[in-house]
Coordinates of C-alpha atoms in Angstrom, one line a residue:
X17 CA 47.4 51.9 -25.3
X18 CA 49.4 51.7 -28.6
X19 CA 52.3 54.0 -29.4
X20 CA 50.1 55.8 -32.0
X21 CA 47.3 56.3 -29.5
X22 CA 49.8 57.6 -26.9
X23 CA 51.3 60.1 -29.4
X24 CA 47.8 61.4 -30.4
X25 CA 46.8 61.7 -26.7
X26 CA 49.9 63.7 -25.8
X27 CA 49.4 66.1 -28.8
X28 CA 45.8 66.6 -28.0
X29 CA 46.5 67.3 -24.3
X30 CA 49.5 69.6 -24.9
X31 CA 49.2 73.0 -23.2
X32 CA 52.5 74.6 -22.5
X33 CA 50.9 77.0 -20.0
X34 CA 50.2 74.1 -17.5
X35 CA 52.8 73.5 -14.8
X36 CA 52.5 69.7 -15.1
X37 CA 53.5 70.1 -18.8
X38 CA 56.3 72.4 -18.0
X39 CA 57.5 69.9 -15.4
X40 CA 58.3 67.4 -18.1
X41 CA 57.7 68.7 -21.6
X42 CA 60.0 66.2 -23.4
X43 CA 57.4 63.4 -24.0
X44 CA 55.3 66.0 -25.7
X45 CA 58.1 67.2 -27.9
X46 CA 58.9 63.6 -28.9
X47 CA 55.2 63.0 -29.7
X48 CA 55.1 66.1 -32.0
X49 CA 58.3 64.9 -33.8
X50 CA 57.0 61.3 -34.2
X51 CA 53.7 62.7 -35.7
X52 CA 55.6 65.1 -38.0
X53 CA 54.0 68.2 -36.3
X54 CA 56.5 71.1 -36.4
X55 CA 54.3 73.9 -35.2
X56 CA 51.6 73.9 -32.5
X57 CA 48.9 76.6 -32.2
X58 CA 47.9 77.5 -28.6
X59 CA 45.0 79.7 -27.5
X60 CA 45.5 81.8 -24.4
X61 CA 42.9 81.6 -21.7
X62 CA 41.2 84.9 -20.9
X63 CA 42.8 85.0 -17.5
X64 CA 46.3 84.8 -19.0
X65 CA 45.5 87.2 -21.9
X66 CA 44.2 89.9 -19.5
X67 CA 46.3 92.9 -18.8
X68 CA 46.3 96.1 -16.7
X69 CA 46.5 99.5 -18.3
X70 CA 48.9 100.7 -15.6
X71 CA 51.3 97.8 -16.0
X72 CA 54.2 98.9 -18.3
X73 CA 55.2 95.2 -18.7
X74 CA 52.1 94.4 -20.7
X75 CA 50.8 96.7 -23.5
X76 CA 48.0 94.5 -24.9
X77 CA 46.3 91.1 -24.9
X78 CA 47.8 88.0 -26.5
X79 CA 45.0 85.6 -27.4
X80 CA 47.1 83.0 -29.2
X81 CA 50.6 82.0 -30.1
X82 CA 52.4 79.4 -32.3
X83 CA 55.2 77.1 -30.9
X84 CA 58.0 76.0 -33.3
X85 CA 59.8 72.8 -32.4
X86 CA 62.3 71.7 -35.1
X87 CA 65.9 72.7 -35.0
X88 CA 66.0 74.0 -38.6
X89 CA 62.8 76.0 -38.2
X90 CA 64.0 77.5 -34.9
X91 CA 67.3 78.4 -36.4
X92 CA 65.6 80.0 -39.4
X93 CA 63.5 82.2 -37.1
X94 CA 66.4 83.4 -35.0
X95 CA 68.4 84.2 -38.1
X96 CA 65.6 86.4 -39.6
X97 CA 65.1 89.5 -37.3
X98 CA 63.2 91.3 -40.1
X99 CA 60.2 89.0 -40.3
X100 CA 60.5 87.6 -36.7
X101 CA 60.9 90.7 -34.5
X102 CA 61.6 91.0 -30.8
X103 CA 60.2 94.4 -29.9
X104 CA 57.1 93.1 -28.2
X105 CA 59.1 91.3 -25.6
X106 CA 60.5 87.8 -25.0
X107 CA 57.3 86.4 -23.5
X108 CA 53.8 85.8 -24.9
X109 CA 52.7 89.3 -23.6
X110 CA 52.8 92.2 -25.9
X111 CA 55.3 94.3 -24.0
X112 CA 55.7 98.1 -24.4
X113 CA 59.2 99.3 -23.8
X114 CA 59.4 102.3 -21.5
X115 CA 62.2 103.8 -23.6
X116 CA 60.2 103.2 -26.8
X117 CA 62.8 100.8 -28.4
X118 CA 63.3 98.0 -25.9
X119 CA 66.6 96.5 -24.7
X120 CA 68.7 93.7 -26.2
X121 CA 66.5 90.6 -26.4
X122 CA 63.4 92.7 -26.9
X123 CA 64.9 95.3 -29.2
X124 CA 65.0 95.3 -33.0
X125 CA 67.6 96.7 -35.4
X126 CA 69.0 99.3 -35.7
X127 CA 68.6 100.1 -32.0
X128 CA 69.6 96.5 -31.1
X129 CA 72.9 96.8 -33.1
X130 CA 74.0 99.9 -31.1
X131 CA 72.9 98.4 -27.8
X132 CA 74.7 95.1 -28.5
X133 CA 77.9 96.9 -29.5
X134 CA 77.8 98.9 -26.2
X135 CA 77.1 95.8 -24.1
X136 CA 79.7 93.7 -25.8
X137 CA 82.4 96.1 -24.5
X138 CA 81.3 95.3 -21.0
X139 CA 81.4 91.5 -21.6
X140 CA 84.8 91.4 -23.1
X141 CA 86.7 88.0 -23.0
X142 CA 89.3 89.8 -20.8
X143 CA 86.6 90.5 -18.2
X144 CA 85.2 87.0 -18.3
X145 CA 88.7 85.5 -18.0
X146 CA 89.5 87.8 -15.1
X147 CA 86.5 86.6 -13.2
X148 CA 87.4 82.9 -13.2
X149 CA 89.4 83.1 -10.0
X150 CA 86.7 85.0 -8.2
X151 CA 84.0 82.5 -9.4
X152 CA 86.0 79.6 -8.1
X153 CA 86.7 81.4 -4.8
X154 CA 83.0 82.1 -4.3
X155 CA 82.0 78.5 -5.2
X156 CA 84.4 77.2 -2.5
X157 CA 83.2 79.7 0.0
X158 CA 79.6 78.4 -0.3
X159 CA 80.8 74.8 -0.3
X160 CA 82.6 75.5 3.0
X161 CA 79.3 76.2 4.6
X162 CA 77.8 72.8 4.0
X163 CA 80.4 70.3 2.8
X164 CA 81.0 68.9 6.3
X165 CA 77.3 68.3 6.9
X166 CA 77.0 65.5 4.3
X167 CA 73.7 66.8 3.2
X168 CA 72.0 70.0 2.0
X169 CA 69.8 71.7 -0.6
X170 CA 72.3 72.4 -3.4
X171 CA 69.8 74.5 -5.3
X172 CA 69.1 77.0 -2.5
X173 CA 72.5 76.8 -0.8
X174 CA 74.8 76.6 -3.9
X175 CA 73.2 76.9 -7.3
X176 CA 71.3 80.0 -6.5
X177 CA 74.1 81.6 -4.4
X178 CA 77.1 81.4 -6.7
X179 CA 75.8 83.3 -9.8
X180 CA 73.8 85.6 -7.6
X181 CA 76.9 86.6 -5.6
X182 CA 79.0 87.1 -8.8
X183 CA 76.3 89.1 -10.5
X184 CA 75.7 91.4 -7.5
X185 CA 79.4 92.1 -7.1
X186 CA 79.6 92.9 -10.8
X187 CA 76.8 95.3 -10.6
X188 CA 77.8 97.1 -7.4
X189 CA 74.8 95.8 -5.4
X190 CA 75.4 95.7 -1.7
X191 CA 75.9 92.2 -0.2
X192 CA 73.0 92.7 2.2
X193 CA 70.7 93.5 -0.8
X194 CA 71.3 90.1 -2.5
X195 CA 67.9 88.8 -1.3
X196 CA 66.2 91.8 -2.8
X197 CA 68.1 91.2 -6.1
X198 CA 67.0 87.5 -6.2
X199 CA 63.4 88.5 -5.5
X200 CA 63.4 90.9 -8.5
X201 CA 64.5 88.1 -10.8
X202 CA 61.9 85.6 -9.5
X203 CA 59.1 88.1 -9.9
X204 CA 60.2 89.0 -13.5
X205 CA 60.5 85.4 -14.7
X206 CA 57.2 84.4 -13.0
X207 CA 55.4 87.1 -14.9
X208 CA 55.8 85.4 -18.3
X209 CA 52.3 84.1 -19.1
X210 CA 51.5 84.6 -15.5
X211 CA 48.2 85.9 -14.1
X212 CA 47.4 89.5 -13.1
X213 CA 48.9 89.0 -9.6
X214 CA 52.2 87.7 -11.0
X215 CA 52.4 90.6 -13.4
X216 CA 51.7 93.1 -10.6
X217 CA 54.5 91.5 -8.5
X218 CA 56.8 91.9 -11.5
X219 CA 55.7 95.6 -11.8
X220 CA 56.4 96.2 -8.1
X221 CA 59.8 94.5 -8.5
X222 CA 60.6 96.7 -11.5
X223 CA 59.7 99.9 -9.6
X224 CA 61.9 98.8 -6.7
X225 CA 64.7 97.9 -9.1
X226 CA 64.5 101.3 -10.9
X227 CA 64.6 103.2 -7.7
X228 CA 67.6 101.2 -6.5
X229 CA 69.6 101.6 -9.7
X230 CA 68.6 105.3 -10.2
X231 CA 70.5 105.9 -6.9
X232 CA 73.4 103.6 -7.8
X233 CA 73.9 105.0 -11.4
X234 CA 73.5 108.5 -10.2
X235 CA 76.3 108.0 -7.7
X236 CA 78.6 106.6 -10.4
X237 CA 77.9 109.5 -12.8
X238 CA 78.7 111.9 -10.0
X239 CA 82.1 110.3 -9.5
X240 CA 82.7 110.8 -13.2
X241 CA 81.6 114.4 -13.1
X242 CA 84.0 115.0 -10.1
X243 CA 86.9 113.5 -12.1
X244 CA 87.0 110.4 -9.9
X245 CA 87.8 106.8 -10.8
X246 CA 84.9 104.3 -11.1
X247 CA 85.1 100.8 -9.7
X248 CA 86.3 98.2 -12.2
X249 CA 83.0 96.3 -12.6
X250 CA 80.3 95.6 -15.1
X251 CA 78.1 98.5 -14.1
X252 CA 81.0 101.0 -14.7
X253 CA 81.8 99.3 -18.0
X254 CA 78.2 99.7 -19.2
X255 CA 78.0 103.4 -18.0
X256 CA 81.2 104.3 -19.9
X257 CA 80.9 102.1 -23.0
X258 CA 80.7 104.1 -26.2
X259 CA 80.0 103.0 -29.8
X260 CA 79.6 105.4 -32.8
X261 CA 79.6 108.3 -30.3
X262 CA 76.7 106.9 -28.4
X263 CA 76.4 105.8 -24.7
X264 CA 73.5 104.3 -22.8
X265 CA 71.0 106.9 -21.4
X266 CA 69.9 106.0 -17.8
X267 CA 66.5 104.5 -18.8
X268 CA 68.0 102.2 -21.5
X269 CA 70.8 101.3 -19.2
X270 CA 68.4 100.2 -16.5
X271 CA 66.4 98.1 -19.0
X272 CA 69.7 96.5 -20.2
X273 CA 70.5 95.8 -16.6
X274 CA 67.1 94.2 -16.1
X275 CA 67.7 91.9 -19.1
X276 CA 71.3 91.0 -17.9
X277 CA 70.2 90.4 -14.3
X278 CA 67.3 88.1 -15.4
X279 CA 69.5 86.1 -17.8
X280 CA 72.5 86.0 -15.6
X281 CA 70.7 84.9 -12.5
X282 CA 67.8 82.7 -13.2
X283 CA 69.1 80.7 -16.1
X284 CA 72.6 80.2 -14.8
X285 CA 71.4 79.1 -11.3
X286 CA 68.8 76.9 -13.1
X287 CA 71.6 75.4 -15.2
X288 CA 73.8 74.6 -12.2
X289 CA 71.0 73.0 -10.2
X290 CA 69.7 71.1 -13.2
X291 CA 73.2 69.9 -14.0
X292 CA 73.8 68.4 -10.6
X293 CA 70.3 66.8 -10.7
X294 CA 70.8 65.4 -14.1
X295 CA 74.3 63.9 -13.3
X296 CA 72.9 62.2 -10.2
X297 CA 70.0 60.8 -12.3
X298 CA 72.7 59.3 -14.5
X299 CA 75.3 57.9 -12.0
X300 CA 77.4 56.3 -14.8
X301 CA 77.9 59.8 -16.4
X302 CA 78.7 61.3 -13.0
X303 CA 81.3 58.6 -12.4
X304 CA 82.8 59.4 -15.8
X305 CA 83.1 63.0 -14.8
X306 CA 84.6 62.2 -11.4
X307 CA 87.3 60.3 -13.1
X308 CA 88.0 62.6 -16.1
X309 CA 87.5 66.3 -15.6
X310 CA 88.6 66.9 -19.2
X311 CA 85.0 66.0 -20.0
X312 CA 83.7 69.2 -18.3
X313 CA 83.4 71.2 -21.6
X314 CA 81.4 68.4 -23.1
X315 CA 79.3 68.1 -20.0
X316 CA 78.4 71.8 -20.0
X317 CA 77.3 71.7 -23.6
X318 CA 75.4 68.4 -23.1
X319 CA 73.5 69.8 -20.1
X320 CA 72.6 72.9 -22.1
X321 CA 71.4 70.7 -24.9
X322 CA 69.6 68.1 -22.9
X323 CA 68.0 70.3 -20.3
X324 CA 67.9 73.8 -22.0
X325 CA 67.5 76.1 -18.9
X326 CA 66.0 78.6 -21.3
X327 CA 63.2 76.4 -22.7
X328 CA 61.7 79.0 -25.1
X329 CA 61.6 82.6 -26.2
X330 CA 59.1 84.6 -28.3
X331 CA 59.2 86.7 -31.4
X332 CA 56.4 88.6 -33.2
X333 CA 55.9 88.4 -37.0
X334 CA 56.1 91.6 -39.0
X335 CA 54.5 89.9 -42.0
X336 CA 52.7 86.6 -42.7
X337 CA 55.1 83.6 -42.6
X338 CA 55.0 79.9 -43.3
X339 CA 56.9 77.6 -40.9
X340 CA 56.9 73.8 -41.3
X341 CA 53.9 74.1 -43.7
X342 CA 51.8 76.1 -41.2
X343 CA 50.7 79.6 -42.2
X344 CA 51.2 82.2 -39.4
X345 CA 49.6 85.6 -39.7
X346 CA 51.3 89.0 -39.3
X347 CA 51.6 90.4 -35.8
X348 CA 51.5 86.9 -34.3
X349 CA 53.4 85.8 -31.3
X350 CA 55.8 82.9 -32.2
X351 CA 57.4 80.7 -29.5
X352 CA 60.8 79.3 -30.3
X353 CA 61.1 76.1 -28.3
X354 CA 64.8 75.7 -27.8
X355 CA 64.2 72.6 -25.5
X356 CA 62.6 70.8 -28.4
X357 CA 65.1 71.9 -31.1
X358 CA 67.9 70.7 -28.9
X359 CA 66.5 67.2 -29.1
X360 CA 65.9 67.1 -32.8
X361 CA 67.1 63.7 -34.1
X362 CA 67.9 65.3 -37.4
X363 CA 70.8 67.1 -35.7
X364 CA 71.6 65.0 -32.5
X365 CA 71.9 61.3 -32.5
X366 CA 69.9 59.6 -29.6
X367 CA 68.6 63.0 -28.6
X368 CA 66.8 62.0 -25.4
X369 CA 69.9 60.2 -24.0
X370 CA 72.2 62.2 -21.7
X371 CA 75.8 61.5 -22.9
X372 CA 78.7 63.7 -21.8
X373 CA 81.0 61.9 -24.3
X374 CA 79.2 63.3 -27.4
X375 CA 81.4 65.1 -29.9
X376 CA 82.0 68.6 -28.7
X377 CA 82.0 70.1 -32.2
X378 CA 78.4 68.8 -32.7
X379 CA 77.4 69.9 -29.2
X380 CA 78.5 73.4 -29.9
X381 CA 75.5 73.6 -32.3
X382 CA 73.0 73.4 -29.4
X383 CA 70.6 76.3 -29.1
X384 CA 70.6 76.7 -25.3
X385 CA 71.9 80.2 -25.7
X386 CA 69.6 81.1 -28.6
X387 CA 71.1 82.3 -31.9
X388 CA 71.3 85.0 -34.4
X389 CA 71.6 88.6 -33.3
X390 CA 69.9 87.8 -30.0
X391 CA 72.3 85.0 -29.0
X392 CA 73.0 85.2 -25.3
X393 CA 75.4 88.0 -24.5
X394 CA 76.7 86.4 -21.4
X395 CA 77.1 82.9 -22.8
X396 CA 80.9 82.8 -22.2
X397 CA 80.4 83.8 -18.6
X398 CA 77.6 81.3 -18.1
X399 CA 79.7 78.4 -19.5
X400 CA 82.6 79.2 -17.2
X401 CA 80.3 79.6 -14.2
X402 CA 78.6 76.2 -14.9
X403 CA 81.9 74.5 -15.4
X404 CA 83.5 75.9 -12.2
X405 CA 80.4 75.2 -10.1
X406 CA 80.4 71.5 -11.3
X407 CA 84.2 71.2 -10.8
X408 CA 83.8 72.5 -7.2
X409 CA 81.0 70.1 -6.4
X410 CA 83.0 67.2 -7.7
X411 CA 86.1 68.3 -5.6
X412 CA 84.2 69.0 -2.4
X413 CA 81.3 66.5 -2.4
X414 CA 82.4 62.9 -3.0
X415 CA 79.8 60.3 -3.4
X416 CA 77.2 62.8 -4.4
X417 CA 73.6 61.4 -4.6
X418 CA 70.0 62.5 -4.4
X419 CA 68.8 62.4 -0.8
X420 CA 65.2 61.8 -1.9
X421 CA 64.2 62.1 -5.5
X422 CA 60.6 62.8 -4.5
X423 CA 61.6 65.8 -2.5
X424 CA 63.1 67.6 -5.6
X425 CA 60.9 70.7 -6.2
X426 CA 60.7 72.2 -9.7
X427 CA 60.0 75.9 -10.4
X428 CA 59.5 75.7 -14.1
X429 CA 57.5 78.2 -16.2
X430 CA 56.9 78.9 -19.8
X431 CA 60.3 80.4 -20.4
X432 CA 62.7 78.9 -17.9
X433 CA 63.4 75.3 -16.7
X434 CA 64.8 75.2 -13.2
X435 CA 64.6 73.7 -9.7
X436 CA 63.6 75.3 -6.5
X437 CA 64.9 72.7 -4.1
X438 CA 67.5 69.9 -4.6
X439 CA 68.1 67.9 -1.5
X440 CA 71.4 66.0 -1.8
X441 CA 73.7 63.8 0.2
X442 CA 77.4 63.0 0.0
X443 CA 80.3 61.4 1.9
X444 CA 81.8 63.6 4.6

């Protein structure tokens, strides 16, 4: 088969809803680039477009969406929240916000501006810096459990556990409830473009989550009413944050927490596991990093660019728009494919190569955290967590290598790129 035939075949067979495509989407992105196709139209099957009237996560059917691949085009969309709005949710479904306005990544101005201002107070640089010692401590605590074995599942035993533990501590979730917390996140992420059963699991998880945090927030508010002192954590900061005389009401606060939990858990744990996997697939890069830890900042940015744990996010058009020569109607769902934009050769030289020595200034332009008004609120914390996790692995697990490449299990979906299992070996 010629290169041209191969490109045409990949384009014709592209369906981002299929797990085999999500497993390795990059050949498809490359085929679209080589063919000069910047936007791809996707029809939704009836099973994926279906919805339930009692599911607050889905307000109506989505029968089609448009995927945008080029860096400049994706950047244009994220920087135009007037035409490309977020109020119908970050997935292909047409979400209906319980509070009427949404929360952060699925809220539009002016509500988004107030929410972002309130949340920014909780994610201050001081708070992120203060957490560094605790992140490192937790990373070593988990490494203590398996380092002497010489083998283990670093996704399940490390990548999932470090961010999960940090986030639950920040939010006042009891240690014994961490499995419950992780189950919420998995259910919410799997619901994006999922079937009715997946959406029902997400609804059940949301109801459990709302019940849990109704009790937790109520207890914190009672402490305030009694004149007591709140714990110094993220939940307290969100409860007490004030901008322009406004604070979060309980419902909006819980929707904000839902966004922060999903983004802080699934994408960060996916980034850590993906980073370890990627480095071991490129042993020369791993050896460079073993020898020179000053390359950690470059490594973090290159991993975010090359793997893009958040592969895509959706907007909805408030008016007709033309992107890369393709006319898109009003009220359309538009998918911003960060994973494709981060491998655009117009911006990144040798885009499919993994190279931790790339210029850091150029790498800072990667869109792994999105952009515009909806750029990831916890990007600073995620960067530090990823860097500390990698530093700990390099310190504690010499001679790191894949135990069995065929035993690596992916758990990708339309939105998130991540592993479920990562069996590794190292020198004891």
